[in-house]
Coordinates of C-alpha atoms and ligand atoms in Angstrom, one line a residue:
X1 CA -7.1 9.0 164.3
X2 CA -5.9 6.9 161.3
X3 CA -2.6 5.1 161.5
X4 CA -0.1 4.3 158.7
X5 CA 2.7 1.7 158.4
X6 CA 4.8 0.6 155.5
X7 CA 7.7 -1.8 154.9
X8 CA 10.1 -2.6 152.2
X9 CA 12.9 -5.1 152.8
X10 CA 14.0 -8.7 153.0
X11 CA 11.1 -10.0 155.2
X12 CA 7.6 -10.8 154.2
X13 CA 5.8 -7.5 154.5
X14 CA 2.3 -8.5 155.7
X15 CA 3.3 -9.7 159.2
X16 CA 5.4 -6.6 159.8
X17 CA 2.5 -4.4 158.7
X18 CA 0.0 -6.2 161.0
X19 CA 2.4 -5.9 163.8
X20 CA 2.9 -2.2 163.2
X21 CA -0.9 -1.6 162.9
X22 CA -1.3 -3.5 166.2
X23 CA 0.9 -0.8 167.9
X24 CA -1.2 1.9 166.4
X25 CA -4.5 0.6 167.6
X26 CA -4.4 3.0 170.4
X27 CA -4.9 5.9 168.0
X28 CA -8.5 4.9 167.5
X29 CA -9.9 3.2 164.3
X30 CA -12.9 1.5 162.9
X31 CA -11.4 -0.5 160.0
X32 CA -8.0 -1.7 158.8
X33 CA -6.4 -2.8 155.6
X34 CA -3.0 -3.8 154.0
X35 CA -1.7 -3.9 150.5
X36 CA 1.3 -6.1 149.6
X37 CA 3.4 -6.0 146.4
X38 CA 5.1 -9.2 145.3
X39 CA 6.8 -7.7 142.3
X40 CA 4.0 -8.6 140.0
X41 CA 0.7 -7.6 141.5
X42 CA -0.5 -5.6 144.5
X43 CA -2.9 -7.7 146.6
X44 CA -4.9 -6.2 149.4
X45 CA -7.2 -7.2 152.3
X46 CA -9.4 -4.9 154.2
X47 CA -11.9 -5.3 157.0
X48 CA -14.3 -3.3 159.1
X49 CA -13.8 -3.6 162.8
X50 CA -10.8 -4.7 164.9
X51 CA -7.5 -5.7 163.5
X52 CA -8.1 -9.3 164.6
X53 CA -10.6 -9.6 161.8
X54 CA -7.9 -8.5 159.3
X55 CA -5.5 -11.0 160.8
X56 CA -7.9 -13.8 160.5
X57 CA -8.7 -12.8 156.9
X58 CA -5.1 -12.9 155.9
X59 CA -4.0 -15.8 158.2
X60 CA -1.7 -13.5 160.1
X61 CA -0.5 -12.0 156.8
X62 CA 0.5 -15.4 155.2
X63 CA -2.0 -15.1 152.5
X64 CA -0.4 -11.9 151.1
X65 CA 3.1 -12.7 149.7
X66 CA 5.6 -9.9 149.0
X67 CA 8.3 -7.9 150.6
X68 CA 6.9 -4.5 150.2
X69 CA 3.6 -3.2 151.5
X70 CA 1.5 -0.5 153.2
X71 CA -1.0 -0.8 156.0
X72 CA -3.7 1.5 157.5
X73 CA -6.1 1.8 160.4
X74 CA -9.0 4.1 159.5
X75 CA -10.9 6.4 161.7
X76 CA -13.9 7.4 159.5
X77 CA -14.3 11.0 158.4
X78 CA -15.6 10.8 154.8
X79 CA -17.8 7.8 154.4
X80 CA -19.1 5.4 157.1
X81 CA -16.8 2.7 158.6
X82 CA -17.1 -0.2 156.1
X83 CA -14.9 -2.6 154.1
X84 CA -15.3 -0.5 151.0
X85 CA -14.2 2.7 152.7
X86 CA -11.3 1.0 154.5
X87 CA -7.8 1.8 153.0
X88 CA -5.8 1.0 150.9
X89 CA -7.5 2.7 147.9
X90 CA -6.6 2.0 144.3
X91 CA -6.8 3.4 140.8
X92 CA -9.1 1.4 138.5
X93 CA -6.4 -0.9 137.1
X94 CA -5.1 -1.5 140.7
X95 CA -1.6 -0.5 139.7
X96 CA -1.5 2.3 142.3
X97 CA -2.3 1.7 146.0
X98 CA -2.6 4.5 148.6
X99 CA -3.1 4.8 152.4
X100 CA -3.9 8.2 153.8
X101 CA -4.2 10.0 157.1
X102 CA -5.7 13.5 157.1
X103 CA -8.4 15.1 155.0
X104 CA -8.3 16.2 151.4
X105 CA -10.3 19.4 151.6
X106 CA -10.9 19.9 147.9
X107 CA -11.7 16.3 147.2
X108 CA -15.2 17.0 145.9
X109 CA -13.9 19.4 143.3
X110 CA -11.2 17.0 142.3
X111 CA -13.6 14.0 142.3
X112 CA -16.0 15.8 139.9
X113 CA -13.1 16.7 137.7
X114 CA -11.9 13.1 137.6
X115 CA -15.4 11.7 137.0
X116 CA -15.7 14.1 134.0
X117 CA -12.4 12.5 132.8
X118 CA -14.1 9.0 133.0
X119 CA -12.7 7.9 136.4
X120 CA -14.9 5.6 138.4
X121 CA -15.0 5.8 142.2
X122 CA -15.8 2.8 144.4
X123 CA -15.7 4.4 147.9
X124 CA -17.0 7.5 149.7
X125 CA -13.7 8.6 150.9
X126 CA -11.6 11.6 150.1
X127 CA -8.6 9.3 149.8
X128 CA -9.7 7.6 146.7
X129 CA -9.2 10.9 144.8
X130 CA -5.5 10.7 145.5
X131 CA -5.2 7.2 143.9
X132 CA -7.1 8.4 140.8
X133 CA -5.2 11.7 140.6
X134 CA -1.9 9.8 140.8
X135 CA -3.1 7.7 137.9
X136 CA -4.1 10.8 136.0
X137 CA -0.6 12.3 136.4
X138 CA 1.4 9.1 136.1
X139 CA 3.3 9.0 132.8
X140 CA 6.0 6.6 133.8
X141 CA 7.7 8.6 136.5
X142 CA 6.2 8.1 140.0
X143 CA 8.0 11.0 141.6
X144 CA 6.6 13.3 139.0
X145 CA 3.1 12.0 139.5
X146 CA 3.5 12.5 143.3
X147 CA 4.8 16.0 142.9
X148 CA 1.9 17.0 140.5
X149 CA -0.7 15.4 142.9
X150 CA 0.8 17.4 145.8
X151 CA 0.4 20.6 143.9
X152 CA -3.3 19.8 143.3
X153 CA -4.6 18.5 146.6
X154 CA -5.5 20.9 149.5
X155 CA -5.8 19.9 153.1
X156 CA -3.7 17.5 155.2
X157 CA -2.2 14.2 154.3
X158 CA 0.3 11.6 155.2
X159 CA 0.4 9.1 152.4
X160 CA 2.0 5.7 151.7
X161 CA 2.0 4.8 148.0
X162 CA 2.9 1.8 145.9
X163 CA 3.3 1.8 142.1
X164 CA 3.0 -1.6 140.4
X165 CA 5.3 -0.5 137.6
X166 CA 8.0 0.2 140.1
X167 CA 8.8 -2.8 142.2
X168 CA 11.2 -2.2 145.0
X169 CA 10.0 1.3 145.8
X170 CA 7.6 2.7 148.4
X171 CA 6.7 6.3 148.4
X172 CA 5.8 8.4 151.5
X173 CA 4.5 12.0 151.5
X174 CA 3.3 14.4 154.1
X175 CA 1.6 17.7 154.7
X176 CA 0.2 18.6 158.2
X177 CA -0.1 15.0 159.2
X178 CA 2.8 13.2 160.9
X179 CA 4.9 10.6 159.1
X180 CA 8.3 9.2 159.8
X181 CA 10.6 6.8 158.1
X182 CA 13.0 4.4 159.8
X183 CA 15.9 2.1 158.8
X184 CA 16.2 -1.4 160.2
X185 CA 18.5 -4.3 159.6
X186 CA 16.2 -6.0 157.2
X187 CA 14.8 -3.0 155.3
X188 CA 13.1 0.4 155.6
X189 CA 9.8 1.4 157.2
X190 CA 7.3 4.3 157.3
X191 CA 4.8 5.0 160.1
X192 CA 2.5 7.7 161.3
X193 CA 3.8 7.2 164.8
X194 CA 6.9 5.9 166.5
X195 CA 5.5 2.9 168.3
X196 CA 4.6 1.2 165.0
X197 CA 8.2 0.7 164.1
X198 CA 10.0 0.8 167.4
X199 CA 10.4 -3.0 167.4
X200 CA 12.4 -2.8 164.3
X201 CA 14.3 0.5 164.6
X202 CA 15.0 3.5 166.8
X203 CA 16.7 5.4 163.9
X204 CA 14.1 7.5 162.3
X205 CA 13.9 10.5 159.8
X206 CA 11.0 13.0 160.3
X207 CA 9.5 13.7 157.0
X208 CA 8.6 17.4 157.0
X209 CA 5.7 19.3 155.4
X210 CA 5.5 18.9 151.7
X211 CA 8.4 16.5 151.5
X212 CA 8.6 13.1 149.8
X213 CA 10.5 10.0 150.7
X214 CA 11.3 7.1 148.3
X215 CA 12.2 4.0 150.2
X216 CA 14.0 1.0 148.7
X217 CA 15.2 -2.1 150.5
X218 CA 18.6 -0.5 151.5
X219 CA 18.2 3.2 151.0
X220 CA 15.8 6.2 151.5
X221 CA 15.9 9.2 149.3
X222 CA 14.2 12.5 150.2
X223 CA 12.8 15.1 147.9
X224 CA 11.1 18.5 148.2
X225 CA 7.7 19.4 146.7
X226 CA 9.5 20.2 143.4
X227 CA 11.0 16.8 143.3
X228 CA 14.5 18.0 144.0
X229 CA 16.7 15.8 146.2
X230 CA 17.2 16.9 149.9
X231 CA 19.4 15.6 152.7
X232 CA 18.1 14.5 156.1
X233 CA 19.7 13.5 159.3
X234 CA 18.5 10.5 161.3
X235 CA 17.3 11.0 164.9
X236 CA 17.5 8.3 167.5
X237 CA 14.4 7.7 169.5
X238 CA 15.2 7.5 173.2
X239 CA 12.3 5.2 174.3
X240 CA 12.6 1.5 174.1
X241 CA 10.0 -1.0 173.2
X242 CA 9.0 -1.7 176.8
X243 CA 7.9 1.9 177.1
X244 CA 5.3 1.3 174.5
X245 CA 4.1 -2.1 175.8
X246 CA 1.7 -2.9 178.6
X247 CA 4.3 -4.6 180.8
X248 CA 1.9 -6.8 182.6
X249 CA -0.8 -4.1 183.3
X250 CA -4.3 -4.9 182.2
X251 CA -4.5 -1.6 180.3
X252 CA -2.2 1.0 179.0
X253 CA -4.2 3.6 181.0
X254 CA -3.5 1.8 184.3
X255 CA 0.2 1.4 183.4
X256 CA 0.4 5.1 182.5
X257 CA -1.4 6.1 185.7
X258 CA 1.3 4.2 187.5
X259 CA 4.1 5.9 185.5
X260 CA 3.1 9.3 186.8
X261 CA 5.6 9.5 189.6
X262 CA 8.5 8.9 187.2
X263 CA 7.0 11.1 184.5
X264 CA 6.6 14.0 187.0
X265 CA 10.2 13.5 188.3
X266 CA 11.6 13.4 184.7
X267 CA 9.8 16.6 183.8
X268 CA 10.8 18.4 187.0
X269 CA 14.4 17.3 187.5
X270 CA 16.2 18.9 184.6
X271 CA 14.6 22.2 185.4
X272 CA 15.5 22.6 189.1
X273 CA 19.1 23.4 189.7
X274 CA 20.5 24.5 193.1
X275 CA 17.0 25.3 194.2
X276 CA 16.4 27.6 191.3
X277 CA 14.1 27.2 188.3
X278 CA 16.1 26.9 185.2
X279 CA 14.2 26.5 181.9
X280 CA 17.0 26.7 179.3
X281 CA 14.7 25.9 176.4
X282 CA 12.5 28.9 177.2
X283 CA 14.7 31.0 175.0
X284 CA 13.6 34.2 176.8
X285 CA 15.8 36.7 178.6
X286 CA 14.8 38.1 181.9
X287 CA 14.0 41.4 180.2
X288 CA 11.7 39.7 177.7
X289 CA 9.9 37.8 180.6
X290 CA 9.4 41.2 182.3
X291 CA 7.9 42.7 179.2
X292 CA 5.1 40.1 178.8
X293 CA 1.8 41.7 179.6
X294 CA -0.6 38.9 178.7
X295 CA -0.4 35.1 178.3
X296 CA -2.7 33.0 176.2
X297 CA -2.8 29.3 176.9
X298 CA -4.4 27.5 174.0
X299 CA -5.1 23.7 173.8
X300 CA -7.8 21.1 173.5
X301 CA -9.4 18.6 175.9
X302 CA -7.3 17.6 178.9
X303 CA -4.4 19.8 177.7
X304 CA -6.9 22.7 177.9
X305 CA -7.8 21.7 181.4
X306 CA -4.1 22.0 182.5
X307 CA -4.3 25.6 181.0
X308 CA -7.3 26.3 183.3
X309 CA -5.2 25.3 186.3
X310 CA -2.3 27.2 185.0
X311 CA -4.3 30.4 184.8
X312 CA -4.9 30.4 188.5
X313 CA -1.2 29.6 189.1
X314 CA 0.2 32.2 186.8
X315 CA -2.1 34.9 187.9
X316 CA -1.7 34.2 191.6
X317 CA 2.0 33.7 191.5
X318 CA 3.4 35.9 188.7
X319 CA 0.6 38.4 188.5
X320 CA 0.2 38.3 184.7
X321 CA -3.2 38.2 183.2
X322 CA -3.8 34.8 181.5
X323 CA -6.5 33.9 179.0
X324 CA -7.2 30.2 178.5
X325 CA -8.8 29.2 175.2
X326 CA -9.9 26.2 173.4
X327 CA -7.8 26.0 170.3
X328 CA -10.9 25.4 168.1
X329 CA -12.4 28.7 169.3
X330 CA -9.2 30.7 169.5
X331 CA -8.3 30.2 165.8
X332 CA -11.5 31.7 164.5
X333 CA -12.2 34.4 167.0
X334 CA -9.8 37.1 165.9
X335 CA -8.1 37.3 169.4
X336 CA -6.3 40.5 170.4
X337 CA -2.6 39.8 170.2
X338 CA 0.3 42.1 170.3
X339 CA 4.1 42.0 170.8
X340 CA 3.8 41.9 174.6
X341 CA 1.7 38.7 174.4
X342 CA 3.1 35.2 174.9
X343 CA 1.1 32.3 173.4
X344 CA 1.6 29.0 175.1
X345 CA 0.2 25.9 173.2
X346 CA -0.1 22.7 175.2
X347 CA -0.3 19.3 173.5
X348 CA 0.7 15.8 174.2
X349 CA 0.8 14.6 170.6
X350 CA 2.0 17.9 169.2
X351 CA -0.2 17.2 166.2
X352 CA -3.6 18.3 167.3
X353 CA -5.0 20.1 164.3
X354 CA -6.8 22.9 166.0
X355 CA -3.8 23.6 168.4
X356 CA -1.4 23.6 165.5
X357 CA -3.7 26.0 163.6
X358 CA -3.9 28.3 166.7
X359 CA -0.1 28.3 166.9
X360 CA 0.2 29.2 163.2
X361 CA -2.3 32.0 163.6
X362 CA -0.3 33.5 166.4
X363 CA 2.9 33.2 164.5
X364 CA 1.4 34.8 161.5
X365 CA 0.7 37.8 163.8
X366 CA 4.3 37.9 165.1
X367 CA 3.4 36.8 168.6
X368 CA 6.0 34.9 170.6
X369 CA 5.0 31.3 170.9
X370 CA 6.0 28.5 173.3
X371 CA 4.9 24.8 172.9
X372 CA 4.6 22.5 175.8
X373 CA 4.7 19.2 174.0
X374 CA 5.3 15.5 174.8
X375 CA 6.1 14.0 171.4
X376 CA 9.6 15.0 170.4
X377 CA 9.9 16.3 166.8
X378 CA 6.1 16.6 166.4
X379 CA 4.7 19.5 164.3
X380 CA 4.0 21.8 167.3
X381 CA 7.4 21.1 168.7
X382 CA 9.0 22.1 165.4
X383 CA 6.9 25.1 164.6
X384 CA 6.7 26.9 168.0
X385 CA 9.4 29.5 168.6
X386 CA 10.5 27.5 171.6
X387 CA 9.5 24.1 173.0
X388 CA 9.4 22.9 176.5
X389 CA 9.1 19.1 176.5
X390 CA 7.2 17.1 179.0
X391 CA 9.1 14.0 179.6
X392 CA 6.1 11.6 180.0
X393 CA 7.4 9.1 177.5
X394 CA 5.0 7.5 175.0
X395 CA 1.3 7.7 176.0
X396 CA -0.8 5.1 174.4
X397 CA -4.2 5.1 176.1
X398 CA -6.6 7.5 174.5
X399 CA -7.4 8.9 177.9
X400 CA -4.5 11.0 178.9
X401 CA -3.0 10.6 182.4
X402 CA 0.7 11.0 182.6
X403 CA 0.9 13.6 179.9
X404 CA -1.7 15.6 181.7
X405 CA 0.3 15.4 184.9
X406 CA 3.6 16.5 183.2
X407 CA 1.8 19.3 181.5
X408 CA 0.8 20.6 184.9
X409 CA 4.4 20.4 186.1
X410 CA 5.7 22.3 183.0
X411 CA 3.1 25.0 183.6
X412 CA 3.9 25.3 187.3
X413 CA 7.6 25.6 186.5
X414 CA 7.0 28.3 183.9
X415 CA 4.8 30.3 186.4
X416 CA 7.5 30.0 189.0
X417 CA 10.2 31.1 186.6
X418 CA 8.1 34.1 185.6
X419 CA 7.3 34.9 189.2
X420 CA 11.0 34.6 190.1
X421 CA 12.2 37.0 187.3
X422 CA 9.3 39.5 187.9
X423 CA 9.9 39.5 191.6
X424 CA 6.4 38.7 192.5
X425 CA 7.5 35.9 194.9
X426 CA 10.3 35.8 197.5
X427 CA 13.1 33.4 197.3
X428 CA 11.7 31.7 200.5
X429 CA 8.4 31.2 198.7
X430 CA 10.3 29.7 195.7
X431 CA 12.2 27.4 198.1
X432 CA 8.9 26.2 199.6
X433 CA 7.4 25.5 196.3
X434 CA 10.5 23.7 195.0
X435 CA 10.4 21.5 198.1
X436 CA 6.7 20.8 197.5
X437 CA 7.3 19.9 193.8
X438 CA 10.0 17.5 194.8
X439 CA 7.6 15.7 197.1
X440 CA 4.9 15.3 194.5
X441 CA 6.2 12.0 192.9
X442 CA 6.3 10.3 196.4
X443 CA 2.9 11.7 197.2
X444 CA 1.4 10.4 194.0
X445 CA 2.9 6.9 194.8
X446 CA 1.2 7.1 198.2
X447 CA -2.2 7.7 196.5
X448 CA -1.7 4.9 194.0
X449 CA -1.1 2.5 197.0
X450 CA -4.7 3.1 198.0
X451 CA -6.2 2.3 194.6
X452 CA -8.4 -0.6 196.0
X453 CA -10.4 1.9 198.1
X454 CA -11.3 3.8 194.9
X455 CA -12.0 0.7 193.1
X456 CA -14.5 -0.4 195.7
X457 CA -16.2 3.0 195.5
X458 CA -16.2 3.0 191.7
X459 CA -17.9 -0.4 191.6
X460 CA -20.9 1.1 193.2
X461 CA -21.3 3.6 190.3
X462 CA -21.0 1.5 187.2
X463 CA -24.8 1.8 186.6
X464 CA -24.9 5.6 187.3
X465 CA -26.6 7.8 184.7
X466 CA -25.2 11.2 185.6
X467 CA -22.3 12.2 187.7
X468 CA -21.3 15.8 188.6
X469 CA -17.9 17.2 189.6
X470 CA -17.8 20.5 191.5
X471 CA -15.0 22.7 192.8
X472 CA -13.9 26.3 193.1
X473 CA -10.8 28.0 191.8
X474 CA -8.1 25.4 191.0
X475 CA -10.5 22.7 192.2
X476 CA -12.9 23.7 189.4
X477 CA -10.1 23.0 186.9
X478 CA -9.6 19.6 188.4
X479 CA -13.3 18.9 188.2
X480 CA -13.2 19.5 184.5
X481 CA -10.5 16.9 184.1
X482 CA -12.2 14.4 186.5
X483 CA -15.4 14.7 184.6
X484 CA -13.8 14.2 181.2
X485 CA -11.7 11.2 182.4
X486 CA -14.9 9.5 183.6
X487 CA -17.1 10.2 180.6
X488 CA -14.7 9.5 177.8
X489 CA -14.0 6.0 178.9
X490 CA -17.1 4.9 180.8
X491 CA -19.7 6.7 178.6
X492 CA -21.5 7.9 181.7
X493 CA -22.9 11.4 181.4
X494 CA -20.9 13.7 183.5
X495 CA -20.5 17.5 184.0
X496 CA -18.1 19.7 185.8
X497 CA -19.3 22.8 187.4
X498 CA -17.8 25.7 189.3
X499 CA -19.5 24.9 192.6
X500 CA -21.0 28.4 193.0
X501 CA -22.6 28.2 189.6
X502 CA -24.6 25.1 190.2
X503 CA -27.6 26.8 191.6
X504 CA -28.0 28.9 188.5
X505 CA -29.6 26.1 186.7
X506 CA -27.9 22.7 186.9
X507 CA -28.9 21.9 190.5
X508 CA -32.3 21.0 189.1
X509 CA -30.7 17.8 187.7
X510 CA -29.8 16.6 191.2
X511 CA -32.0 13.7 192.2
X512 CA -32.0 11.2 195.0
X513 CA -28.7 9.3 194.8
X514 CA -27.0 11.4 192.1
X515 CA -23.3 11.2 192.7
X516 CA -21.6 14.6 193.2
X517 CA -17.8 14.5 193.5
X518 CA -16.7 17.6 195.3
X519 CA -13.1 18.7 195.2
X520 CA -11.9 21.0 198.0
X521 CA -8.2 21.5 198.3
X522 CA -8.1 25.3 198.8
X523 CA -8.3 26.1 202.4
X524 CA -9.7 29.6 201.9
X525 CA -12.6 28.1 200.0
X526 CA -13.4 25.1 202.3
X527 CA -16.4 26.8 203.9
X528 CA -17.9 28.0 200.6
X529 CA -17.4 24.5 199.2
X530 CA -19.1 22.9 202.2
X531 CA -22.1 25.2 201.7
X532 CA -22.3 24.1 198.1
X533 CA -22.1 20.5 199.1
X534 CA -24.9 20.8 201.6
X535 CA -27.0 22.4 198.9
X536 CA -26.8 19.3 196.7
X537 CA -27.0 16.9 199.7
X538 CA -30.3 18.4 200.8
X539 CA -31.6 17.6 197.3
X540 CA -30.6 14.0 197.6
X541 CA -27.1 13.9 196.2
X542 CA -24.6 11.3 197.4
X543 CA -21.4 13.2 198.1
X544 CA -17.9 12.1 197.4
X545 CA -15.3 14.5 198.7
X546 CA -11.6 14.8 197.6
X547 CA -9.8 17.0 200.1
X548 CA -6.6 17.6 201.9
X549 CA -5.4 15.3 204.7
X550 CA -6.6 16.7 208.0
X551 CA -9.7 18.5 206.7
X552 CA -11.9 16.1 208.7
X553 CA -14.6 18.8 208.9
X554 CA -15.7 17.7 205.5
X555 CA -17.0 14.4 206.9
X556 CA -20.0 16.2 208.3
X557 CA -21.2 16.9 204.8
X558 CA -19.7 14.1 202.6
X559 CA -20.8 10.6 202.4
X560 CA -17.4 9.3 201.3
X561 CA -14.0 11.1 201.6
X562 CA -10.7 10.6 199.8
X563 CA -7.8 12.4 201.4
X564 CA -4.8 13.6 199.5
X565 CA -1.5 14.5 201.0
X566 CA -0.8 18.1 201.8
X567 CA 1.1 20.1 199.2
X568 CA 1.4 23.8 198.2
X569 CA -2.0 25.3 197.4
X570 CA -1.0 25.8 193.7
X571 CA 0.0 22.2 193.2
X572 CA -3.1 20.3 194.6
X573 CA -4.4 19.3 191.2
X574 CA -1.4 17.1 190.7
X575 CA -2.6 15.0 193.6
X576 CA -6.3 15.3 193.3
X577 CA -6.2 14.1 189.8
X578 CA -5.0 10.6 190.8
X579 CA -8.1 9.4 192.6
X580 CA -10.2 10.9 189.8
X581 CA -8.3 9.1 187.1
X582 CA -8.6 5.8 189.1
X583 CA -12.3 6.4 189.6
X584 CA -12.9 6.9 185.9
X585 CA -10.7 3.9 185.1
X586 CA -12.4 1.5 187.5
X587 CA -15.9 2.6 186.6
X588 CA -15.1 1.9 182.9
X589 CA -13.5 -1.3 183.8
X590 CA -16.5 -2.4 185.9
X591 CA -18.8 -1.6 182.9
X592 CA -16.7 -3.7 180.7
X593 CA -15.7 -0.7 178.4
X594 CA -12.8 -0.8 176.1
X595 CA -10.7 1.4 178.4
X596 CA -7.7 2.1 176.2
X597 CA -9.7 2.6 173.0
X598 CA -13.0 4.3 173.8
X599 CA -15.6 4.4 171.1
X600 CA -15.5 7.3 168.6
X601 CA -12.3 8.7 170.1
X602 CA -8.8 9.0 168.7
X603 CA -5.5 9.5 170.5
X604 CA -4.3 12.3 168.3
X605 CA -6.9 14.5 166.7
X606 CA -5.3 15.5 163.5
X607 CA -8.4 16.8 161.8
X608 CA -10.4 19.9 162.6
Ligands
LIG701 O1 -2.4 15.6 171.9 P1 -3.1 16.7 172.6 O2 -2.7 16.9 174.0 O3 -3.1 18.0 171.8 O4 -4.7 16.2 172.7 C1 -5.6 17.1 173.2 C2 -6.9 16.3 173.5 O5 -7.4 15.7 172.3 C3 -6.7 15.3 174.6 O6 -6.2 15.8 175.8 C4 -8.0 14.5 174.9 O7 -8.9 15.4 175.4 C5 -7.8 13.3 175.7 N1 -8.4 12.2 175.1 C6 -8.3 13.4 177.1 O8 -8.1 12.3 177.8

């Protein structure tokens, strides 16, 4: 989605803004722009397409003098991607400049109202309404105009605002769209996401909902929605710059695939003590855990897929019924929730609009909530009753890999904790599972060592039209993820099916040479899977199998086999996902796709 960066200080602002926008490219965008204030006039440059166009247009920022500015990468919602719709947007006299993330839901009503008052609009965006509305309310006091604007607009927004009448000040405002401020040696910054300013500072303030920040060169003041001053404490970001850089890898996605052993270890380690599962941040007593009668796992995309895996694990291990739901469905379907329900929301960014809305819906109904979140201090992390962090570090590639893997780990640990407390597993079983978990990082490394084998295979499929992924039980869950990974970055149509369901319609799509990737890691389902594989093979499919080491039987049916090391039956997805991620990556690479920034996609989906 869109990205925001802002700077006020001793340095020339434009290069700092371009540099910050560069770090936000991963969020997905279709145009970019900056506005810089030199104390007299606010000058801007905007361009459709990649940031390099904007860089060229401004000679790397040189053409825009001034020490205060705002920048934006836009992911179109209202109005097509174009120069005119790119941010910043201005009032008519160009004395107020605005960059915006989010959606102003009542923008049409406000726009009509402003048009009646004589305002002229030059773009199709909802954002332009904010610039004119600020102009309408501005009577000499910017804070007052901002406050009045906030009381009128509905929807979500993170805003960076410049007022020409007030040199030396940069305003930042947020509601339901992330925004942070940071202090550096040469000045102060705003950003929608940490990587944009990490080069300059690790000391940040999280602007909360309906709060305002006023930045000057050497100070930041915060206000509530009534314009009253409030105090805030700085938080030190633990990542360093290298965590958000490619470090020699061709793509962030590949780097993040390779970071999985560490990410898994970092998520596991603090929660295994003396062979026991200890999740301090769970905030639930043993009695409370015993009382839970139903769990909902609610999320979007890959995070949802980890929920599908977790359903099998929780139900099998802890014997608690689990419903997994897409957040966009859950929030509107009036789910049956009561005091014995636990709602788990899973999100890398912690800002996904539908997941956040589902969380709020559950909270409004007094249901206990737990967030499994990667981004520290994000909205979901702050609003859930309790938060269990996945320690994946910053994930930049749009296609999630290491966050997915750590979400699985968090869910396994939770299921084990619940099973331990509810007495549905023995200590010996827990011990065996702990041992298996500890081996996962090394086993993932082993799989990564054989990436060339997958690359060779992937190269044969860069021209494929359709690819199917099939599996049963937990292997169905990994098929969903394998299929999404492939299609989101390679643009090859792909579907995941519960293997037994294929013959109820979809098998008619199998033609001579269609690739079917079959995942079979569950011993009790091997035979059933082989039957399903033979069904598609006799109809011409080419069969790739992902299975456990030692299951050589599969070679009778499959054309190509990838073996994964043996692990506990509940944890196989953590290993099977590695070749599937690599397969998606290498197919996309072979096709020449923009792996880290696939078309139409955004890293953090902050709109409905
Ligand atoms: O930040 P979140 O985990 O809430 O994001 C959820 C999905 O948007 C995300 O997993 C998406 O499906 C990824 N692009 C998949 O690789």
